[in-house]
Tab-separated table of N, CA and C in Angstrom:
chain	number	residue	atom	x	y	z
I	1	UNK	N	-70.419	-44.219	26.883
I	1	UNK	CA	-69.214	-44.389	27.666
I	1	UNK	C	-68.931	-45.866	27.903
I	2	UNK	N	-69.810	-46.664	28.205
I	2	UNK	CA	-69.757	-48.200	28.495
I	2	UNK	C	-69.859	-48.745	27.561
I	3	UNK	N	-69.982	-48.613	26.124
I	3	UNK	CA	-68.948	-48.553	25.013
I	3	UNK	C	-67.967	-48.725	24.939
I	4	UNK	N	-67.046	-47.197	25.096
I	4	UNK	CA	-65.999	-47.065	24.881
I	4	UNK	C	-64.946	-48.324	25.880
I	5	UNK	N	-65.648	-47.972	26.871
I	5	UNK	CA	-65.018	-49.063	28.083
I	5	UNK	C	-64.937	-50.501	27.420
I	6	UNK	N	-66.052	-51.069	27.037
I	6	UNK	CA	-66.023	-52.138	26.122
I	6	UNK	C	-65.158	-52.443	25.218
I	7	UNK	N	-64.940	-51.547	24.157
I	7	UNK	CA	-63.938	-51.386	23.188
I	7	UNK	C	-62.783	-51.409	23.832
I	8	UNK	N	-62.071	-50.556	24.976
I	8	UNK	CA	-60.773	-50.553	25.398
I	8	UNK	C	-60.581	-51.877	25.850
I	9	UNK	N	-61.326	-52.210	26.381
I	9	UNK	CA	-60.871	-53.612	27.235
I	9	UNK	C	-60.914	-54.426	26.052
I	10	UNK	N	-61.668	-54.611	24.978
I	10	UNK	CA	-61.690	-55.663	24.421
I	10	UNK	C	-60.217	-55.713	23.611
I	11	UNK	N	-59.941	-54.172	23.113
I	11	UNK	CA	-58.669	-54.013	22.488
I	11	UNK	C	-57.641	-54.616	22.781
I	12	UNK	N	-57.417	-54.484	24.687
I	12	UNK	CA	-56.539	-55.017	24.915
I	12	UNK	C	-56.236	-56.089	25.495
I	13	UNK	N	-57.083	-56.775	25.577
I	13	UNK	CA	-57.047	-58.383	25.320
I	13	UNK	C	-56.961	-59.031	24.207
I	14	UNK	N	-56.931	-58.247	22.815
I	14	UNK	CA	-56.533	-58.595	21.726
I	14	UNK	C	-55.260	-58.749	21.261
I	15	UNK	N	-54.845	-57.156	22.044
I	15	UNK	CA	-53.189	-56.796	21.963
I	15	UNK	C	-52.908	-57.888	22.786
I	16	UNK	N	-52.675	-58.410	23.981
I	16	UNK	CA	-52.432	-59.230	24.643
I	16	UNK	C	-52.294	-60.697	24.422
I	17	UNK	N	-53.329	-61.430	23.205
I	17	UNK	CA	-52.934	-62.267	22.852
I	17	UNK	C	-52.513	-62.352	21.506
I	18	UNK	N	-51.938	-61.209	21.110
I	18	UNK	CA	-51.194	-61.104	19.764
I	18	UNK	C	-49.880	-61.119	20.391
I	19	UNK	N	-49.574	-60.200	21.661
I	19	UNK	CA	-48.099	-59.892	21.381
I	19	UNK	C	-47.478	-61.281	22.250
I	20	UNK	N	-48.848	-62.255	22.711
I	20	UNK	CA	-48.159	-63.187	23.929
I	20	UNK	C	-47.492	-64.208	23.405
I	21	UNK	N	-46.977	-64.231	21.720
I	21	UNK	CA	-46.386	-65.665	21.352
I	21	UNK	C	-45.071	-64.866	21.424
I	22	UNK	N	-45.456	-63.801	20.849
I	22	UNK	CA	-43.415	-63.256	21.100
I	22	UNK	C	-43.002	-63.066	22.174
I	23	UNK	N	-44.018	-63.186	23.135
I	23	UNK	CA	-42.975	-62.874	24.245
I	23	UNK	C	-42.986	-64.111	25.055
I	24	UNK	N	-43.472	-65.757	24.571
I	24	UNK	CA	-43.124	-66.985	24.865
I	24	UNK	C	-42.105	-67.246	24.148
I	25	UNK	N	-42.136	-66.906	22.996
I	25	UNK	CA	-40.577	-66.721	21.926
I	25	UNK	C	-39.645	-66.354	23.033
I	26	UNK	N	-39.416	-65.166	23.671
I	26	UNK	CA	-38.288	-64.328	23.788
I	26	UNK	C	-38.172	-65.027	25.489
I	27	UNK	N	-39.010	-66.047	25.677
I	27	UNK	CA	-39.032	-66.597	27.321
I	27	UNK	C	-38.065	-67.831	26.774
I	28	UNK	N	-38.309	-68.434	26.215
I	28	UNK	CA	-37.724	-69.911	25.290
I	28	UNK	C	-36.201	-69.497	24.914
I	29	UNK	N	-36.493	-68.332	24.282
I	29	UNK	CA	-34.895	-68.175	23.412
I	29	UNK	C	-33.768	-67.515	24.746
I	30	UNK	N	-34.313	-66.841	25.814
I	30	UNK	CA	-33.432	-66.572	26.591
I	30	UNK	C	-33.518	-68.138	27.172
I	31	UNK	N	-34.167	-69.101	28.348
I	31	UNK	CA	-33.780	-70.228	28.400
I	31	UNK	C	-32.669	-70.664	28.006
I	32	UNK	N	-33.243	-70.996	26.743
I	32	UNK	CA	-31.969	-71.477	25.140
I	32	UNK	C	-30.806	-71.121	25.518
I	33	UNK	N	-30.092	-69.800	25.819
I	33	UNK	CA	-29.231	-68.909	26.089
I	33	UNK	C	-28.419	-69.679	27.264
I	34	UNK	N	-29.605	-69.488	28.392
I	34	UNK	CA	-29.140	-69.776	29.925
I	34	UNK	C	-28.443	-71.600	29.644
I	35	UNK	N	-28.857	-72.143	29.466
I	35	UNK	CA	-28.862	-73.572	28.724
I	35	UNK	C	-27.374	-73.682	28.197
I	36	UNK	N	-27.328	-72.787	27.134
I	36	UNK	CA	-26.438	-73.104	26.724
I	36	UNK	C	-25.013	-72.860	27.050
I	37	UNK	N	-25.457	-72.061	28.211
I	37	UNK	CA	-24.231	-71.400	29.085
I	37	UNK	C	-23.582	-72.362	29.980
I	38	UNK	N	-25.089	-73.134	30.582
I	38	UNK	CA	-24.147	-74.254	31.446
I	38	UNK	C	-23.622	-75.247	30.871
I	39	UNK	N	-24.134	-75.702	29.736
I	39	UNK	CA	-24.226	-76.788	28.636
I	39	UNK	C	-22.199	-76.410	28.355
I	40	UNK	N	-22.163	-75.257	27.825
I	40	UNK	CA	-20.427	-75.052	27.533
I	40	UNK	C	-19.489	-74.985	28.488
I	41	UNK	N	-19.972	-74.816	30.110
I	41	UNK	CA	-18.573	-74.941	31.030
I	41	UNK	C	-18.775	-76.545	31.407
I	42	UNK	N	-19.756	-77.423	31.097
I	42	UNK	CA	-20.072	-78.690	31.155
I	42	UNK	C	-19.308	-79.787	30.972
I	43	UNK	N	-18.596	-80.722	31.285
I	43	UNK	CA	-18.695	-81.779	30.788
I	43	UNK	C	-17.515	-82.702	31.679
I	44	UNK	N	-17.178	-84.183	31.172
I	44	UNK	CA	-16.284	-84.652	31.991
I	44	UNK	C	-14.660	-84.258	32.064
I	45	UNK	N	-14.306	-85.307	32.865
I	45	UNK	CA	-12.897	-85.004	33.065
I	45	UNK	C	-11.896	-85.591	31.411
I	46	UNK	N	-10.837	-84.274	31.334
I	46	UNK	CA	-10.274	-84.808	30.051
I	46	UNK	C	-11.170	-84.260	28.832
I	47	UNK	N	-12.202	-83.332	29.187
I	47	UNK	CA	-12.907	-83.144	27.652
I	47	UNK	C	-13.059	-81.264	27.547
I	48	UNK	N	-12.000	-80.733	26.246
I	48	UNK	CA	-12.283	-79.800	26.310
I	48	UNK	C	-13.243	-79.109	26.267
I	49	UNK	N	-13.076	-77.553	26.276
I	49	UNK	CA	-14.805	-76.667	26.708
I	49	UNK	C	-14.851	-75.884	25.362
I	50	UNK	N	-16.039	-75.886	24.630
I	50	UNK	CA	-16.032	-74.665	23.866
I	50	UNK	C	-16.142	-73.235	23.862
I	51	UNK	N	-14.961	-72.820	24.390
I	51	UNK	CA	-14.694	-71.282	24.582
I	51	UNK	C	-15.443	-70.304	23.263
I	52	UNK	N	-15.337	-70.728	21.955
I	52	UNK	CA	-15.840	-69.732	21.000
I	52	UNK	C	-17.000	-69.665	21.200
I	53	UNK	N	-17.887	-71.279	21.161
I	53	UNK	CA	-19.305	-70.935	21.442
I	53	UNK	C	-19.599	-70.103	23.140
I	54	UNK	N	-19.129	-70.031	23.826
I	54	UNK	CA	-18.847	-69.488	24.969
I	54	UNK	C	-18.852	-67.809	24.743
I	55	UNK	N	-17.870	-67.783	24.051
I	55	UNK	CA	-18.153	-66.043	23.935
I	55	UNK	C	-19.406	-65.719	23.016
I	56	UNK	N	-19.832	-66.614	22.050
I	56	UNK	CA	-20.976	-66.131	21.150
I	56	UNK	C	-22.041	-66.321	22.141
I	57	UNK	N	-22.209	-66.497	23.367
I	57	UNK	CA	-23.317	-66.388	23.872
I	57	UNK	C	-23.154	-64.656	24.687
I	58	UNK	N	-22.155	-64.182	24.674
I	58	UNK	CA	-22.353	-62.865	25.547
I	58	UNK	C	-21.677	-61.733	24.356
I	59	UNK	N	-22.245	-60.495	24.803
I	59	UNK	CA	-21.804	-59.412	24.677
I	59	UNK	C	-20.913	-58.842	24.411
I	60	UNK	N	-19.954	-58.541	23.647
I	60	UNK	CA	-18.706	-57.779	24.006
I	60	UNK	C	-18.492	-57.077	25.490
I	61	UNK	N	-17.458	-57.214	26.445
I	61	UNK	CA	-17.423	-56.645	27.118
I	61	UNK	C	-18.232	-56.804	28.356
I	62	UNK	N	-18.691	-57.868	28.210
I	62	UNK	CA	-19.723	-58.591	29.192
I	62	UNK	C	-18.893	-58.684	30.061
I	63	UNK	N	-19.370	-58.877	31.903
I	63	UNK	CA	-18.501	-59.026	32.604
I	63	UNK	C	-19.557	-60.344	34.068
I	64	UNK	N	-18.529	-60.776	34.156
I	64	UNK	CA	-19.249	-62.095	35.252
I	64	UNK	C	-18.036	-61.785	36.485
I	65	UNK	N	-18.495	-62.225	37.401
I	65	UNK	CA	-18.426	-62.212	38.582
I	65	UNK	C	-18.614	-62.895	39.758
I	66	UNK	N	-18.040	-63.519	40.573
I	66	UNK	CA	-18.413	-64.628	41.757
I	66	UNK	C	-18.301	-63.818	42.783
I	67	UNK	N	-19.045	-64.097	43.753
I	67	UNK	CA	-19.316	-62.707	45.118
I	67	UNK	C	-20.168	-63.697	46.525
I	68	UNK	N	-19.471	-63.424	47.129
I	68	UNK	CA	-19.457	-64.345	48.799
I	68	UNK	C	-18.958	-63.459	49.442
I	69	UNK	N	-19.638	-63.953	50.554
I	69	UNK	CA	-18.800	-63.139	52.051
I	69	UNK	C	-17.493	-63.695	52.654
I	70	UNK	N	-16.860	-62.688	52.979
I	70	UNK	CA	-15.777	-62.583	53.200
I	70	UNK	C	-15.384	-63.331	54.445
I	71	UNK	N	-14.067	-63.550	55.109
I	71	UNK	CA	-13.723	-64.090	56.633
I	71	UNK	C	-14.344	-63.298	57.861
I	72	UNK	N	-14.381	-61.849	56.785
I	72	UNK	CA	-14.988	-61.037	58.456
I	72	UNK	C	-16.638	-60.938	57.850
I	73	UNK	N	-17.656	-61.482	56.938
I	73	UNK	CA	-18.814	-61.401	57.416
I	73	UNK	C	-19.343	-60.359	56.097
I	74	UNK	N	-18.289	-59.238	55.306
I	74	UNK	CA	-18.861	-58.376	54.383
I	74	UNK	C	-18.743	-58.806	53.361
I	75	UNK	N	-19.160	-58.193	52.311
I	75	UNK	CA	-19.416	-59.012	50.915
I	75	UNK	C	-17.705	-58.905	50.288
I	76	UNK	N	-17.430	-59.754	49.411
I	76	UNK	CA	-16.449	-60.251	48.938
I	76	UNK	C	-16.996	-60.349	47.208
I	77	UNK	N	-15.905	-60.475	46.825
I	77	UNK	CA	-16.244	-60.469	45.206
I	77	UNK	C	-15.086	-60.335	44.302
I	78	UNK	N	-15.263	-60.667	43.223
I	78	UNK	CA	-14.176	-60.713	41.406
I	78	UNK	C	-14.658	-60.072	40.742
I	79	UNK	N	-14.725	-59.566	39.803
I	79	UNK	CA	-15.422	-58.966	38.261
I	79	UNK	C	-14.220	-59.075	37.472
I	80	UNK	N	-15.114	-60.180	36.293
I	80	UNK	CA	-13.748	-60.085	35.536
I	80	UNK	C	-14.595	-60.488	33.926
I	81	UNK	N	-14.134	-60.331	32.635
I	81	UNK	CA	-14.904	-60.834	31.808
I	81	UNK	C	-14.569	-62.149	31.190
I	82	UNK	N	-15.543	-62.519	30.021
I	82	UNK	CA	-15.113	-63.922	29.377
I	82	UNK	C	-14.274	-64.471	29.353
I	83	UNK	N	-13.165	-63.353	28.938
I	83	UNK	CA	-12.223	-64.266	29.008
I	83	UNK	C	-10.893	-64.595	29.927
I	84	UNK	N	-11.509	-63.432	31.152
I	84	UNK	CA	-11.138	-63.520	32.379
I	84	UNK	C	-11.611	-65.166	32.864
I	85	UNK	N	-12.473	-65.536	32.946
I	85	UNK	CA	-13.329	-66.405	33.687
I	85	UNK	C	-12.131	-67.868	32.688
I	86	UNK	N	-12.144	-67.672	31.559
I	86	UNK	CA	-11.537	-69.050	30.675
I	86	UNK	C	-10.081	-68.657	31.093
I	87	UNK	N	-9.544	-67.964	31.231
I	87	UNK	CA	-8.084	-67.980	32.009
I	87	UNK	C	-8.027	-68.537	33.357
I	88	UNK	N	-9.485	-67.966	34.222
I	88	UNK	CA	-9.520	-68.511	35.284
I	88	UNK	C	-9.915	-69.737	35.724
I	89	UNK	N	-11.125	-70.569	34.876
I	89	UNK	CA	-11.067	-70.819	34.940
I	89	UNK	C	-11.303	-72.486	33.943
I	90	UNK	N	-10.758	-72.651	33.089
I	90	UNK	CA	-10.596	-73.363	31.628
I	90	UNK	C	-9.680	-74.586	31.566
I	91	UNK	N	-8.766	-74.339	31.971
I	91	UNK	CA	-7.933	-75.750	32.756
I	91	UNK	C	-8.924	-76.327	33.422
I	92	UNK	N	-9.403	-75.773	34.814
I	92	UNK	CA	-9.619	-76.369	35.802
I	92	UNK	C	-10.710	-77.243	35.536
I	93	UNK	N	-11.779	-76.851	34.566
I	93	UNK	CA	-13.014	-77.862	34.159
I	93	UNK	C	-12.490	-78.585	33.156
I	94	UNK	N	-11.426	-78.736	32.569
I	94	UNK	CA	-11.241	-79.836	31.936
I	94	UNK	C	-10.071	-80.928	32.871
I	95	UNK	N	-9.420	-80.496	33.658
I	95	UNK	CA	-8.898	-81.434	34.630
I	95	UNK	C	-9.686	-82.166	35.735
I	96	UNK	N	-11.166	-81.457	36.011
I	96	UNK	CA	-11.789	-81.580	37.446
I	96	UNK	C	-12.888	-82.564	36.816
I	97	UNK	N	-13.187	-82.140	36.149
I	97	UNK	CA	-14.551	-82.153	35.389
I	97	UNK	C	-16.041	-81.489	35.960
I	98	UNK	N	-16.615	-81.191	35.223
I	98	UNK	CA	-18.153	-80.700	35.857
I	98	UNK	C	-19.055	-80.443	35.751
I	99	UNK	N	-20.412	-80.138	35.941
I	99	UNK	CA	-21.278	-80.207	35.269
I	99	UNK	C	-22.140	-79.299	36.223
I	100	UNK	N	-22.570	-78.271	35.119
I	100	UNK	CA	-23.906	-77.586	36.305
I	100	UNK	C	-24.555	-77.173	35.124
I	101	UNK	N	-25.808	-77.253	36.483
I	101	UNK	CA	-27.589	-77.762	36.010
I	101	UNK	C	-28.037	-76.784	36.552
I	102	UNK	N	-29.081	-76.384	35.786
I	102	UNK	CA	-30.225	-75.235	36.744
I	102	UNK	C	-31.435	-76.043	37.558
I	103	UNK	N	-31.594	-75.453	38.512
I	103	UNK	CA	-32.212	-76.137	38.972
I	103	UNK	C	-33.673	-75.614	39.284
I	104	UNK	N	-33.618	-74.239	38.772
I	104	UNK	CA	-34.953	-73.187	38.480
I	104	UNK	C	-34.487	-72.051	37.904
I	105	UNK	N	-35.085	-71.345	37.089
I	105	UNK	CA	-34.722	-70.301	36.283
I	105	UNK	C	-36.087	-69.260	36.465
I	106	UNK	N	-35.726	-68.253	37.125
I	106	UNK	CA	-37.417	-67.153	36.695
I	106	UNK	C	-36.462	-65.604	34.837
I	107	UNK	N	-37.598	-65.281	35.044
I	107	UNK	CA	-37.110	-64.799	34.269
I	107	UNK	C	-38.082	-63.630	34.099
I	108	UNK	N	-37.487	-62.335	34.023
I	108	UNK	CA	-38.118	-61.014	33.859
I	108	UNK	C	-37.753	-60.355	32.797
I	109	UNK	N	-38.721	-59.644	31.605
I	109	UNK	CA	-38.876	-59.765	30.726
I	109	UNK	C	-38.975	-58.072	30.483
I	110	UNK	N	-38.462	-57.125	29.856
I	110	UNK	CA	-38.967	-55.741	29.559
I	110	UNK	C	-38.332	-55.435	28.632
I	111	UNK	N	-39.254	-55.085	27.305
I	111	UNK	CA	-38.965	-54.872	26.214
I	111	UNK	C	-37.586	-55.395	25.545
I	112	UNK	N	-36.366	-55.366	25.727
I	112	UNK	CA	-35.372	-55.994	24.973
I	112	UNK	C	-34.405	-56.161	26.236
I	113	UNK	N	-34.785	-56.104	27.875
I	113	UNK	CA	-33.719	-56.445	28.684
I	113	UNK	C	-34.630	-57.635	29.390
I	114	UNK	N	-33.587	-58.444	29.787
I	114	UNK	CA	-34.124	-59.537	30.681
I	114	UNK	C	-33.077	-59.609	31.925
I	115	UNK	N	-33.768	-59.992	32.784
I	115	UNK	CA	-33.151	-60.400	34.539
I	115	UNK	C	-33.134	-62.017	34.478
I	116	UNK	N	-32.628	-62.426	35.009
I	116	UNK	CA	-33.009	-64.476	34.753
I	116	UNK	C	-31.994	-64.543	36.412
I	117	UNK	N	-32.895	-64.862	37.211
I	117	UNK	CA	-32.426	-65.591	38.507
I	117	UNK	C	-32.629	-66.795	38.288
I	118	UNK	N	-31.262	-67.692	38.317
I	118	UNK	CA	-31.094	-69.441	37.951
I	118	UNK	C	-30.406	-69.912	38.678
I	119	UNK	N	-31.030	-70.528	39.982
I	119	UNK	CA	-30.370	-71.836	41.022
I	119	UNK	C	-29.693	-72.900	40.056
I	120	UNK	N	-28.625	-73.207	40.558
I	120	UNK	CA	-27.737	-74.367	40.028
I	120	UNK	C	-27.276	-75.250	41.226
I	121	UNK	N	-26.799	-76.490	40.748
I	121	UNK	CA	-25.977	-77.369	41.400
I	121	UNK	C	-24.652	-78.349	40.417
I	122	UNK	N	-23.968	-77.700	41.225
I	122	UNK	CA	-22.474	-78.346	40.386
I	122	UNK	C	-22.282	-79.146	40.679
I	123	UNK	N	-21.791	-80.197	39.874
I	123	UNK	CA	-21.211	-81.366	40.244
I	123	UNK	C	-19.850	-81.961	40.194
I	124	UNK	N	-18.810	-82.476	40.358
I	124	UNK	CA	-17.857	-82.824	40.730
I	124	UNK	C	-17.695	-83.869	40.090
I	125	UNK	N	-16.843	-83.989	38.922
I	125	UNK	CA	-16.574	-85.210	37.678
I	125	UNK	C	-16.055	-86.352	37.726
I	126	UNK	N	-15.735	-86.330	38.777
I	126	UNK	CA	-14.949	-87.410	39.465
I	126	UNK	C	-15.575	-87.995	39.738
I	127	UNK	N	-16.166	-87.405	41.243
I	127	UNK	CA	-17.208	-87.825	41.985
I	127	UNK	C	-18.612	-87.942	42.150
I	128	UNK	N	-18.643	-87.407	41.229
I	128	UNK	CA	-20.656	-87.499	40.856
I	128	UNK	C	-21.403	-86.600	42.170
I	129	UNK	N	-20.264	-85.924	43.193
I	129	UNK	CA	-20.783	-85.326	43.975
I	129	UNK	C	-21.675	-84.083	43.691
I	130	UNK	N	-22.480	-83.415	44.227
I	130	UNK	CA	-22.849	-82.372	44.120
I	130	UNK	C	-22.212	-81.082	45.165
I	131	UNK	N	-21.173	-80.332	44.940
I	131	UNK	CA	-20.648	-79.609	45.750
I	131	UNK	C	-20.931	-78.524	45.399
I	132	UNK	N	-21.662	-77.669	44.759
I	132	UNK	CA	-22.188	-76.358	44.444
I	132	UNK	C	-23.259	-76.462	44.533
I	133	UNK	N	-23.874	-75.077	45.588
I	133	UNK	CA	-25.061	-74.892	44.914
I	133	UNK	C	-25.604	-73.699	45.047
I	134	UNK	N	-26.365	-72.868	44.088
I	134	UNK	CA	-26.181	-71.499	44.625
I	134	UNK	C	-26.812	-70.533	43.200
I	135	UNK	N	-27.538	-69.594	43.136
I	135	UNK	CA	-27.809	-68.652	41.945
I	135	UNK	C	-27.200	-68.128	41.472
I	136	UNK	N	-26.979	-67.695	39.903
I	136	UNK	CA	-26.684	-67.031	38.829
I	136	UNK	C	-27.674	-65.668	38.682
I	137	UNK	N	-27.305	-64.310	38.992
I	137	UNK	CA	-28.184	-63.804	38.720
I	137	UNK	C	-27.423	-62.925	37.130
I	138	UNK	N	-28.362	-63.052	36.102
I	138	UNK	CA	-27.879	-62.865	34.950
I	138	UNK	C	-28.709	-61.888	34.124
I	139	UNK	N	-28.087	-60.851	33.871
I	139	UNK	CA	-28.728	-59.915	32.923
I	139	UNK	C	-28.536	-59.798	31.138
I	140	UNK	N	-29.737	-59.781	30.599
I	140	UNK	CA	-29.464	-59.953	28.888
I	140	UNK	C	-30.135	-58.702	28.405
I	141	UNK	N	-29.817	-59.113	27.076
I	141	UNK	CA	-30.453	-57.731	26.272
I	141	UNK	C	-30.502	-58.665	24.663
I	142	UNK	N	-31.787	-57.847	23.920
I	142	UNK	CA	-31.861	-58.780	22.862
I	142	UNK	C	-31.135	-57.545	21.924
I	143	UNK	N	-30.320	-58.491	20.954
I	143	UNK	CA	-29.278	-57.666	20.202
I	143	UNK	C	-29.862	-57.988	18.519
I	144	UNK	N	-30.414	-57.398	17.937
I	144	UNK	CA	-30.544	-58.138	16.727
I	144	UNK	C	-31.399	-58.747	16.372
I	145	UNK	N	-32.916	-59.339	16.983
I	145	UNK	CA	-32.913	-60.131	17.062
I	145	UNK	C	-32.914	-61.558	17.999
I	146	UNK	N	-31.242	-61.276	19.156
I	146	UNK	CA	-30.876	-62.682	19.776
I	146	UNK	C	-30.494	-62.044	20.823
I	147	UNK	N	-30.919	-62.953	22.092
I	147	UNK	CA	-30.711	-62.269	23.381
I	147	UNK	C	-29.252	-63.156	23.319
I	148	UNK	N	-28.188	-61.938	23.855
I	148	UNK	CA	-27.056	-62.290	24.497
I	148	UNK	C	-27.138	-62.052	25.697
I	149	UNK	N	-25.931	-62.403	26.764
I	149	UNK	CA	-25.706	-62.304	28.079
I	149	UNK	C	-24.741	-61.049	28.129
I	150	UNK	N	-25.382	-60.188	29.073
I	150	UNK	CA	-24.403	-59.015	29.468
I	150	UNK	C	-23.723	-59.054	30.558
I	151	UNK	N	-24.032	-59.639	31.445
I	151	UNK	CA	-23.633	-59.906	33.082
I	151	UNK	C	-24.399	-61.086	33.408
I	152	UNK	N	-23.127	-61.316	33.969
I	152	UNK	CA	-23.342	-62.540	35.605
I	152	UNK	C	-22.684	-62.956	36.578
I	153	UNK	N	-23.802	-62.258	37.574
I	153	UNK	CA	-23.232	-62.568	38.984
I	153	UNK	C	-23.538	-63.894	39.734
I	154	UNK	N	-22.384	-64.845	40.330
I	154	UNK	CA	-23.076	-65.719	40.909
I	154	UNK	C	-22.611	-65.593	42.414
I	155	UNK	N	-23.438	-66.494	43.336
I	155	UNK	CA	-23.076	-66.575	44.645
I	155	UNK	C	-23.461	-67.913	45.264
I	156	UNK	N	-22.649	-68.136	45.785
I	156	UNK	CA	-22.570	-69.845	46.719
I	156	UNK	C	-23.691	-69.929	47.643
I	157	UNK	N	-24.363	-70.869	47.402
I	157	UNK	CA	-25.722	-71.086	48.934
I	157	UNK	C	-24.600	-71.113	49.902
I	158	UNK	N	-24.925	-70.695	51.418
I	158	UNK	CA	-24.335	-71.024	52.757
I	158	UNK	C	-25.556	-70.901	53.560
I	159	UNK	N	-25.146	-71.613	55.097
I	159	UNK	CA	-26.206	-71.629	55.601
I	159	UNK	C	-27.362	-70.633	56.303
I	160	UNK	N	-26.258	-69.183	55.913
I	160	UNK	CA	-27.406	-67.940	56.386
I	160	UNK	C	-28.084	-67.633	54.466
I	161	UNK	N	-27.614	-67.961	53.469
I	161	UNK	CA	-28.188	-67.445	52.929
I	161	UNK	C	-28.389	-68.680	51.923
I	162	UNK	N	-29.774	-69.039	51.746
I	162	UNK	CA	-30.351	-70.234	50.774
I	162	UNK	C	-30.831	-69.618	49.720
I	163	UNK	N	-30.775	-71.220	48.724
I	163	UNK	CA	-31.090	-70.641	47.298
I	163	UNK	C	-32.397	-69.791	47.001
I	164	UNK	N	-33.339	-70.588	47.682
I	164	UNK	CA	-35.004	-70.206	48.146
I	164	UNK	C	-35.063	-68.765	47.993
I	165	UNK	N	-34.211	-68.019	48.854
I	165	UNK	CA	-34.238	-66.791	48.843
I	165	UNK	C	-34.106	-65.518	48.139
I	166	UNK	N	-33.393	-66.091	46.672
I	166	UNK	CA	-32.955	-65.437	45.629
I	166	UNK	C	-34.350	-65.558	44.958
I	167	UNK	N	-35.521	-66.287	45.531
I	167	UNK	CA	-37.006	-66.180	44.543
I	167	UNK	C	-38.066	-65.820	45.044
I	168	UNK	N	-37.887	-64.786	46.083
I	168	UNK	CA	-38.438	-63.966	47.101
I	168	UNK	C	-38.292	-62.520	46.997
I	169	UNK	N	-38.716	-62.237	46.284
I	169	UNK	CA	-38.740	-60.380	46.612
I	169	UNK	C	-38.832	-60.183	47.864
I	170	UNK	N	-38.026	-59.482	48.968
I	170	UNK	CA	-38.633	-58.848	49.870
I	170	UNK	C	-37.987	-57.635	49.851
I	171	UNK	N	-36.930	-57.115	49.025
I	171	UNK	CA	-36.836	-55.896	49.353
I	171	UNK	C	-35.133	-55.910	49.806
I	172	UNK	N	-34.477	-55.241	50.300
I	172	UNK	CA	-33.083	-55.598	50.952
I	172	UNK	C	-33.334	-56.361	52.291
I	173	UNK	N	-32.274	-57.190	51.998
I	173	UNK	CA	-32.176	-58.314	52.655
I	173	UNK	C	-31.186	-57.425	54.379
């Protein structure tokens, strides 16, 4: 029997460091993804955005979303997709200018879906200010091969609710 026990365990510490480069692969290539998401609503004032590479990072039918509380205190929110968001908002980053950065990314990993909670801070092109700041919570799926983006929700830090907190499991808030 303490054998067999031997053998199982050893098995799967074998499996474990066989399957652990693909799944540093599939940690890297979503990154890559997240990256390249902020990388395309990015840049200064006066410089257009690449909308095509923009949609080749998501899904058909993908849908994003900005969600804050409301004047009276309950949740508030948009859902709209890709190319909701470049209608909405596609002028405005090439007149304003801007730039957002992650400022931590976790990332949860199960078989071909991923979760990626990513703090950002926006910046203001003008002003070099930092006036955003707040998580992306973003869901993928690997298609092919290549993780695209299926959803993303983001929400503004305020002072009842900090970024900190989006990297805290506790359960409902």
């Amino acid at each position: 029997m303490k054998i067999l026990k031997t053998l199982a365990v050893a098995a799967a510490t074998l499996a474990s460091l066989v399957a652990a480069p693909a799944f540093a692969d599939d940690r890297s290539d979503i990154e890559t993804t997240i990256n390249a998401l902020y990388d395309v609503i990015s840049g200064p004032v006066g410089e257009a955005r690449d909308f095509n590479r923009m949609r080749s990072l998501f899904v058909e039918n993908a849908s994003m979303g900005a969600v804050g509380a409301g004047p009276d205190g309950q949740g508030r929110g948009m859902v709209f997709g890709v190319e909701g968001y470049i209608e909405r908002s596609g002028e405005w980053l090439v007149e304003n200018g801007f730039d957002e950065t992650a400022t931590r990314t976790d990332i949860d990993i199960w078989g071909e879906i991923a979760v990626a909670r990513s703090s950002y801070e926006g910046t203001n092109g003008r002003t070099g200010e930092v006036f955003l700041i707040g998580v992306n919570f973003i869901t993928l799926f690997k298609i092919e091969g290549e993780w695209k983006i299926a959803s993303i929700l983001w929400r503004q830090q305020t002072e009842d609710i900090q970024v900190d907190e989006a990297f805290v499991y506790s359960g409902a808030r």
